[in-house]
Amino acid sequence: FAMGTTILLGQQIGSGKKEEGGRTVGTAILLFAGIAVIMSVILVVFAPQVSSLMNAPEEAFQKTVNYIRICGGMLVIVAYNLIGCIFRGLGDSRTPLITVAIACVFNVAGDLLLCAVFGMGTAGTAIATVFAQIVSVIVSFILISKKDLPFTIKKENIRIHKTYLRKMTAFGAPIALQDLLVSISFLIILAIVNGMGVIASAGVGVAEKVCAFIMLISSAFMQSMSAFVAQNYGAGRLTRARKALHYGIAVSFTVSIVMFAITFFHGDILAGIFSSDPEVIAAAADYLKAYAIDCLFTAIFFCYTGFYNGIGRTRFVMIQGILGAFCVRVPVSYIMSIQPNASLTMIGLSAPTSTVVGILLNIGFFLWLKRYENQTSA
């Protein structure tokens, strides 16, 4: 829904509709508040059930429940996403970078203090995460309050405007559903891995932390692509938006080659940042070899996703995402897991396989859209 807000706001700014931008932000404030309350209740109350669905190992089950409950207060996370989507809609990616960098510093410092010094373990990690998010929200709010915005927010704007809610939902609901189902597919894969034992489970947990880092560049290109394309689409400059897609793919892929080399050949060093257990590090490095390959394909895939989000074709993004998750990623993971000599690398190969299928679908849809546009203009 943050992306849906970014798309709508970007298109309104591109077309010079300042009043509509204010109403969109006002609607988003109440929408996000409602989502935050509902998700907080679900995560806090049903933390044991969520942990069971994730097939958390018995010896780590209660720690998993505690972590989910501490991090389950969604108000802070949702507030950050709301402010972040406003910045992205404005085409400002520097300010979110600053706030995230500040949050990372506080998160690391909190982990060191609460875990290394006070020995609070999982609970300390969760508390440090939440505190860092609070700091990020406060800094974001201060920065955006001092910014000269291209739209006006009045008290009467802070209500549900049905027209803009429908548009935000039309853009955001497919993305939200896709993200939800893709996340479920990863939880299914995690459940498969958890069945291989604590070492494999911990290794994938460490690998996912590294993956979150190596995928940051591709993710950043996707978000900036969405905002840039939305503004140009709103201004009627689709040709310029297409050029941005091509340049974005070229730059993102070039950087991803470096990330691939580091992750594939030195995954153990990256995993060693998050664990000191040799077995866990080895398991994480094994899993990271597959994700290193996916890093190359994701650089292309995410740029296409950002482009389609920007022009409002979020239903297609949803469809191809669901097909990739449940028709490719989950089946491939399961098939690999039941092989006689199953390894984490084999299971991890489901990710790049799914991404390649997604790229083919994206290229096909891109060519179809261009052909449709030419026929319409003729």
Short mmCIF file of C-alpha atoms in Angstrom, two decimals:
data_model
loop_
_atom_site.label_atom_id
_atom_site.label_comp_id
_atom_site.label_asym_id
_atom_site.label_seq_id
_atom_site.Cartn_x
_atom_site.Cartn_y
_atom_site.Cartn_z
CA PHE A 1 0.00 0.00 0.00
CA ALA A 2 2.99 2.28 0.49
CA MET A 3 3.90 1.61 -3.12
CA GLY A 4 0.30 2.30 -4.17
CA THR A 5 0.53 5.67 -2.40
CA THR A 6 3.90 6.41 -4.02
CA ILE A 7 2.51 5.66 -7.49
CA LEU A 8 -0.62 7.78 -7.06
CA LEU A 9 1.26 10.65 -5.42
CA GLY A 10 3.98 10.56 -8.08
CA GLN A 11 1.43 10.69 -10.90
CA GLN A 12 -0.39 13.59 -9.22
CA ILE A 13 2.86 15.53 -8.76
CA GLY A 14 3.83 14.82 -12.39
CA SER A 15 0.51 16.21 -13.61
CA GLY A 16 0.67 19.24 -11.23
CA LYS A 17 -2.35 18.29 -9.09
CA LYS A 18 -1.26 19.67 -5.70
CA GLU A 19 -4.67 19.57 -4.00
CA GLU A 20 -5.15 15.94 -4.96
CA GLY A 21 -1.71 15.14 -3.53
CA GLY A 22 -2.75 16.53 -0.13
CA ARG A 23 -5.95 14.47 -0.12
CA THR A 24 -3.99 11.34 -1.05
CA VAL A 25 -1.60 11.82 1.86
CA GLY A 26 -4.48 12.51 4.27
CA THR A 27 -6.25 9.35 3.18
CA ALA A 28 -3.03 7.35 3.49
CA ILE A 29 -2.51 8.49 7.10
CA LEU A 30 -5.83 6.98 8.25
CA LEU A 31 -5.49 3.90 6.03
CA PHE A 32 -2.04 3.10 7.38
CA ALA A 33 -3.13 3.69 10.98
CA GLY A 34 -5.93 1.14 10.56
CA ILE A 35 -3.58 -1.41 9.01
CA ALA A 36 -1.06 -0.90 11.83
CA VAL A 37 -3.61 -1.55 14.58
CA ILE A 38 -5.01 -4.69 12.93
CA MET A 39 -1.58 -6.20 12.18
CA SER A 40 -0.29 -5.41 15.68
CA VAL A 41 -3.18 -7.27 17.31
CA ILE A 42 -2.77 -10.27 14.99
CA LEU A 43 0.98 -10.60 15.52
CA VAL A 44 0.92 -10.12 19.30
CA VAL A 45 -2.08 -12.37 20.00
CA PHE A 46 -1.27 -15.12 17.51
CA ALA A 47 2.54 -15.17 17.85
CA PRO A 48 2.59 -18.88 18.90
CA GLN A 49 0.43 -19.87 15.93
CA VAL A 50 2.65 -17.87 13.55
CA SER A 51 5.74 -19.56 15.00
CA SER A 52 4.12 -22.97 14.51
CA LEU A 53 3.30 -22.17 10.90
CA MET A 54 6.97 -21.29 10.40
CA ASN A 55 7.86 -24.72 11.81
CA ALA A 56 10.24 -23.10 14.32
CA PRO A 57 12.56 -25.68 15.96
CA GLU A 58 11.34 -26.76 19.41
CA GLU A 59 14.44 -25.49 21.22
CA ALA A 60 13.99 -22.04 19.65
CA PHE A 61 10.18 -21.90 19.70
CA GLN A 62 9.63 -19.65 22.73
CA LYS A 63 12.39 -17.26 21.62
CA THR A 64 10.67 -17.00 18.24
CA VAL A 65 7.35 -16.19 19.95
CA ASN A 66 8.98 -13.52 22.10
CA TYR A 67 10.74 -11.95 19.12
CA ILE A 68 7.51 -11.76 17.10
CA ARG A 69 5.60 -10.21 20.01
CA ILE A 70 8.24 -7.55 20.68
CA CYS A 71 8.56 -6.64 16.99
CA GLY A 72 4.82 -7.10 16.43
CA GLY A 73 3.91 -3.51 17.24
CA MET A 74 3.38 -2.36 13.67
CA LEU A 75 2.66 1.31 14.37
CA VAL A 76 6.31 2.32 14.07
CA ILE A 77 7.00 0.23 10.96
CA VAL A 78 3.85 1.49 9.24
CA ALA A 79 4.62 5.10 10.16
CA TYR A 80 8.07 4.79 8.61
CA ASN A 81 6.62 3.25 5.44
CA LEU A 82 4.08 6.08 5.14
CA ILE A 83 6.73 8.79 5.44
CA GLY A 84 9.04 6.82 3.12
CA CYS A 85 6.39 6.51 0.41
CA ILE A 86 5.81 10.28 0.55
CA PHE A 87 9.54 10.93 0.06
CA ARG A 88 9.66 8.46 -2.85
CA GLY A 89 6.57 10.05 -4.41
CA LEU A 90 8.45 13.34 -4.33
CA GLY A 91 11.41 11.68 -6.06
CA ASP A 92 13.57 12.14 -2.94
CA SER A 93 15.58 8.99 -2.22
CA ARG A 94 18.36 10.69 -0.24
CA THR A 95 16.32 11.47 2.87
CA PRO A 96 15.11 7.86 3.37
CA LEU A 97 18.75 6.78 2.92
CA ILE A 98 19.81 9.11 5.73
CA THR A 99 17.05 7.91 8.07
CA VAL A 100 17.78 4.25 7.35
CA ALA A 101 21.51 4.80 7.90
CA ILE A 102 20.77 6.40 11.28
CA ALA A 103 18.45 3.52 12.17
CA CYS A 104 21.15 0.98 11.22
CA VAL A 105 23.67 2.65 13.52
CA PHE A 106 21.22 2.58 16.43
CA ASN A 107 20.24 -1.01 15.61
CA VAL A 108 23.83 -2.25 15.64
CA ALA A 109 24.64 -0.25 18.78
CA GLY A 110 21.52 -1.61 20.47
CA ASP A 111 22.41 -5.19 19.53
CA LEU A 112 25.92 -4.81 20.93
CA LEU A 113 24.68 -3.20 24.14
CA LEU A 114 21.67 -5.43 24.89
CA CYS A 115 23.09 -8.73 23.60
CA ALA A 116 26.85 -8.54 24.08
CA VAL A 117 26.88 -6.48 27.29
CA PHE A 118 23.59 -7.32 29.05
CA GLY A 119 23.14 -10.81 27.54
CA MET A 120 19.47 -10.32 26.64
CA GLY A 121 19.70 -12.58 23.58
CA THR A 122 16.73 -12.69 21.22
CA ALA A 123 14.69 -10.22 23.27
CA GLY A 124 17.57 -7.75 23.16
CA THR A 125 17.81 -8.04 19.39
CA ALA A 126 14.08 -7.39 19.03
CA ILE A 127 14.14 -4.39 21.38
CA ALA A 128 17.12 -2.91 19.51
CA THR A 129 15.25 -3.30 16.22
CA VAL A 130 12.11 -1.57 17.50
CA PHE A 131 14.10 1.26 19.10
CA ALA A 132 16.02 1.84 15.84
CA GLN A 133 12.71 2.02 13.96
CA ILE A 134 11.37 4.60 16.43
CA VAL A 135 14.48 6.74 15.93
CA SER A 136 14.09 6.45 12.15
CA VAL A 137 10.44 7.59 12.30
CA ILE A 138 11.26 10.60 14.51
CA VAL A 139 14.11 11.72 12.25
CA SER A 140 11.95 11.18 9.13
CA PHE A 141 9.12 13.24 10.59
CA ILE A 142 11.46 16.10 11.52
CA LEU A 143 13.01 16.14 8.03
CA ILE A 144 9.72 16.01 6.15
CA SER A 145 8.21 18.76 8.33
CA LYS A 146 11.03 21.09 7.20
CA LYS A 147 10.71 20.18 3.52
CA ASP A 148 8.99 22.40 0.95
CA LEU A 149 6.31 20.01 -0.29
CA PRO A 150 4.67 20.27 -3.75
CA PHE A 151 1.26 19.67 -2.14
CA THR A 152 -0.71 21.08 0.81
CA ILE A 153 -1.90 19.03 3.79
CA LYS A 154 -4.82 20.64 5.63
CA LYS A 155 -6.77 19.33 8.62
CA GLU A 156 -9.75 18.62 6.39
CA ASN A 157 -7.51 16.50 4.17
CA ILE A 158 -6.89 13.99 6.97
CA ARG A 159 -9.91 11.81 6.35
CA ILE A 160 -10.83 8.96 4.05
CA HIS A 161 -11.39 10.38 0.57
CA LYS A 162 -13.18 7.54 -1.20
CA THR A 163 -11.99 8.52 -4.68
CA TYR A 164 -8.32 8.45 -3.71
CA LEU A 165 -8.77 5.40 -1.49
CA ARG A 166 -10.14 3.48 -4.47
CA LYS A 167 -7.17 4.55 -6.61
CA MET A 168 -4.65 3.71 -3.89
CA THR A 169 -6.34 0.34 -3.41
CA ALA A 170 -6.39 -0.32 -7.16
CA PHE A 171 -2.62 0.30 -7.25
CA GLY A 172 -1.70 -1.07 -3.84
CA ALA A 173 -3.96 -4.11 -3.34
CA PRO A 174 -2.34 -6.22 -6.10
CA ILE A 175 1.12 -5.35 -4.76
CA ALA A 176 0.03 -6.09 -1.19
CA LEU A 177 -1.49 -9.43 -2.22
CA GLN A 178 1.61 -10.31 -4.22
CA ASP A 179 3.95 -9.42 -1.34
CA LEU A 180 1.78 -11.40 1.08
CA LEU A 181 1.69 -14.52 -1.10
CA VAL A 182 5.39 -14.28 -2.00
CA SER A 183 6.20 -13.95 1.72
CA ILE A 184 4.04 -17.03 2.38
CA SER A 185 5.98 -18.90 -0.29
CA PHE A 186 9.24 -18.02 1.47
CA LEU A 187 7.74 -19.15 4.79
CA ILE A 188 6.89 -22.48 3.13
CA ILE A 189 10.48 -22.78 1.96
CA LEU A 190 11.68 -21.88 5.46
CA ALA A 191 9.43 -24.60 6.88
CA ILE A 192 11.01 -27.08 4.42
CA VAL A 193 14.49 -26.00 5.52
CA ASN A 194 13.54 -26.12 9.21
CA GLY A 195 12.76 -29.80 8.70
CA MET A 196 16.45 -30.33 7.91
CA GLY A 197 17.49 -29.41 11.47
CA VAL A 198 18.62 -26.49 13.63
CA ILE A 199 21.93 -25.92 11.80
CA ALA A 200 20.21 -25.64 8.42
CA SER A 201 17.52 -23.40 9.92
CA ALA A 202 20.09 -21.12 11.56
CA GLY A 203 22.18 -21.08 8.39
CA VAL A 204 19.26 -19.90 6.27
CA GLY A 205 18.40 -17.33 8.94
CA VAL A 206 21.92 -15.91 8.69
CA ALA A 207 21.84 -16.12 4.88
CA GLU A 208 18.57 -14.17 4.78
CA LYS A 209 20.25 -11.33 6.68
CA VAL A 210 23.02 -11.26 4.07
CA CYS A 211 20.44 -11.50 1.26
CA ALA A 212 18.62 -8.49 2.63
CA PHE A 213 21.88 -6.59 2.24
CA ILE A 214 22.89 -7.79 -1.22
CA MET A 215 19.37 -7.18 -2.58
CA LEU A 216 19.30 -3.59 -1.32
CA ILE A 217 20.66 -2.20 -4.60
CA SER A 218 18.09 -3.96 -6.76
CA SER A 219 15.34 -2.99 -4.34
CA ALA A 220 16.48 0.63 -4.41
CA PHE A 221 16.37 0.66 -8.21
CA MET A 222 12.84 -0.75 -8.11
CA GLN A 223 11.59 1.92 -5.71
CA SER A 224 13.30 4.81 -7.51
CA MET A 225 12.08 3.44 -10.84
CA SER A 226 8.50 3.39 -9.56
CA ALA A 227 8.64 7.03 -8.41
CA PHE A 228 10.46 8.31 -11.51
CA VAL A 229 8.20 6.45 -13.94
CA ALA A 230 5.05 7.51 -12.04
CA GLN A 231 5.98 11.21 -12.31
CA ASN A 232 6.84 10.93 -16.02
CA TYR A 233 3.73 8.87 -16.71
CA GLY A 234 1.63 11.52 -14.97
CA ALA A 235 3.30 14.17 -17.16
CA GLY A 236 2.62 12.09 -20.30
CA ARG A 237 6.32 11.32 -20.96
CA LEU A 238 6.23 7.54 -21.35
CA THR A 239 9.18 7.47 -23.78
CA ARG A 240 11.38 9.01 -21.10
CA ALA A 241 10.11 6.43 -18.63
CA ARG A 242 11.14 3.60 -20.97
CA LYS A 243 14.64 5.07 -21.30
CA ALA A 244 14.86 5.11 -17.50
CA LEU A 245 14.00 1.40 -17.47
CA HIS A 246 16.80 0.54 -19.91
CA TYR A 247 19.40 2.68 -18.13
CA GLY A 248 18.28 1.35 -14.76
CA ILE A 249 18.72 -2.25 -15.88
CA ALA A 250 22.19 -1.52 -17.26
CA VAL A 251 23.45 0.17 -14.09
CA SER A 252 21.75 -2.24 -11.68
CA PHE A 253 23.07 -5.31 -13.51
CA THR A 254 26.60 -3.90 -13.58
CA VAL A 255 26.59 -3.42 -9.81
CA SER A 256 25.00 -6.84 -9.28
CA ILE A 257 27.98 -8.53 -10.98
CA VAL A 258 30.18 -7.26 -8.15
CA MET A 259 27.65 -8.39 -5.54
CA PHE A 260 27.46 -11.82 -7.20
CA ALA A 261 31.23 -12.30 -7.07
CA ILE A 262 31.45 -11.29 -3.41
CA THR A 263 28.52 -13.44 -2.32
CA PHE A 264 29.30 -16.54 -4.39
CA PHE A 265 33.00 -16.76 -3.61
CA HIS A 266 33.08 -15.18 -0.14
CA GLY A 267 29.68 -16.06 1.34
CA ASP A 268 31.36 -17.51 4.41
CA ILE A 269 32.97 -14.15 5.21
CA LEU A 270 29.61 -12.37 4.89
CA ALA A 271 27.88 -15.02 7.03
CA GLY A 272 30.65 -14.68 9.62
CA ILE A 273 29.44 -11.15 10.34
CA PHE A 274 26.24 -12.58 11.83
CA SER A 275 27.46 -15.86 13.36
CA SER A 276 30.57 -17.38 14.94
CA ASP A 277 29.40 -21.00 14.64
CA PRO A 278 31.45 -22.73 11.89
CA GLU A 279 28.60 -25.10 11.01
CA VAL A 280 26.05 -22.30 10.73
CA ILE A 281 28.48 -20.23 8.62
CA ALA A 282 29.07 -23.18 6.29
CA ALA A 283 25.31 -23.76 5.92
CA ALA A 284 24.71 -20.06 5.22
CA ALA A 285 27.49 -19.96 2.62
CA ASP A 286 25.99 -23.02 0.93
CA TYR A 287 22.60 -21.30 0.66
CA LEU A 288 24.15 -18.00 -0.46
CA LYS A 289 25.67 -19.56 -3.59
CA ALA A 290 22.18 -19.87 -5.05
CA TYR A 291 21.18 -16.38 -3.94
CA ALA A 292 24.32 -14.95 -5.53
CA ILE A 293 23.02 -16.22 -8.88
CA ASP A 294 19.61 -14.73 -8.14
CA CYS A 295 21.29 -11.37 -7.47
CA LEU A 296 22.14 -11.10 -11.19
CA PHE A 297 18.61 -11.82 -12.38
CA THR A 298 16.92 -9.72 -9.69
CA ALA A 299 18.76 -6.63 -10.96
CA ILE A 300 16.75 -6.94 -14.19
CA PHE A 301 13.54 -8.25 -12.65
CA PHE A 302 13.17 -5.48 -10.04
CA CYS A 303 13.66 -2.72 -12.63
CA TYR A 304 10.80 -4.14 -14.70
CA THR A 305 8.68 -4.40 -11.56
CA GLY A 306 9.36 -0.74 -10.71
CA PHE A 307 8.46 0.31 -14.25
CA TYR A 308 5.12 -1.51 -14.25
CA ASN A 309 4.30 -0.20 -10.77
CA GLY A 310 5.00 3.34 -11.97
CA ILE A 311 2.58 3.13 -14.91
CA GLY A 312 -0.06 1.55 -12.70
CA ARG A 313 0.12 -1.98 -14.14
CA THR A 314 0.21 -3.49 -10.65
CA ARG A 315 -2.19 -6.33 -11.51
CA PHE A 316 0.32 -7.76 -13.93
CA VAL A 317 3.04 -7.42 -11.27
CA MET A 318 0.82 -9.37 -8.90
CA ILE A 319 0.05 -12.13 -11.42
CA GLN A 320 3.64 -12.74 -12.47
CA GLY A 321 4.78 -12.60 -8.83
CA ILE A 322 2.25 -15.22 -7.74
CA LEU A 323 3.08 -17.46 -10.71
CA GLY A 324 6.78 -17.25 -9.89
CA ALA A 325 6.22 -17.97 -6.20
CA PHE A 326 3.75 -20.86 -6.26
CA CYS A 327 4.27 -22.35 -9.71
CA VAL A 328 8.07 -22.25 -9.64
CA ARG A 329 9.76 -21.33 -6.33
CA VAL A 330 7.83 -23.56 -3.91
CA PRO A 331 7.64 -26.65 -6.20
CA VAL A 332 11.33 -26.41 -7.09
CA SER A 333 12.27 -26.06 -3.39
CA TYR A 334 10.24 -29.12 -2.47
CA ILE A 335 11.59 -31.22 -5.34
CA MET A 336 15.16 -30.27 -4.43
CA SER A 337 14.57 -31.02 -0.73
CA ILE A 338 13.51 -34.63 -1.36
CA GLN A 339 16.57 -35.47 -3.44
CA PRO A 340 18.93 -38.07 -1.89
CA ASN A 341 21.77 -35.59 -1.40
CA ALA A 342 19.69 -32.47 -0.84
CA SER A 343 21.67 -29.34 0.03
CA LEU A 344 20.81 -25.75 0.84
CA THR A 345 22.32 -24.67 -2.48
CA MET A 346 19.91 -26.97 -4.33
CA ILE A 347 16.92 -25.62 -2.39
CA GLY A 348 18.13 -22.05 -2.87
CA LEU A 349 18.19 -22.50 -6.67
CA SER A 350 14.42 -22.12 -6.59
CA ALA A 351 14.92 -18.34 -6.23
CA PRO A 352 16.89 -17.67 -9.46
CA THR A 353 14.67 -20.16 -11.35
CA SER A 354 11.58 -18.20 -10.30
CA THR A 355 13.22 -14.87 -11.17
CA VAL A 356 14.16 -16.04 -14.69
CA VAL A 357 10.53 -17.02 -15.33
CA GLY A 358 9.47 -13.58 -14.05
CA ILE A 359 11.90 -11.81 -16.40
CA LEU A 360 10.53 -13.70 -19.41
CA LEU A 361 6.97 -12.73 -18.44
CA ASN A 362 8.02 -9.09 -17.97
CA ILE A 363 9.76 -8.88 -21.35
CA GLY A 364 6.75 -10.45 -23.07
CA PHE A 365 4.35 -7.99 -21.43
CA PHE A 366 6.63 -5.06 -22.28
CA LEU A 367 6.59 -6.00 -25.98
CA TRP A 368 2.82 -6.50 -25.88
CA LEU A 369 2.27 -3.07 -24.30
CA LYS A 370 4.46 -1.38 -26.91
CA ARG A 371 2.63 -3.13 -29.74
CA TYR A 372 -0.75 -2.25 -28.20
CA GLU A 373 0.28 1.39 -27.85
CA ASN A 374 1.38 1.54 -31.52
CA GLN A 375 -1.91 0.02 -32.69
CA THR A 376 -3.90 2.44 -30.54
CA SER A 377 -2.02 5.51 -31.78
CA ALA A 378 -2.36 4.35 -35.40
#
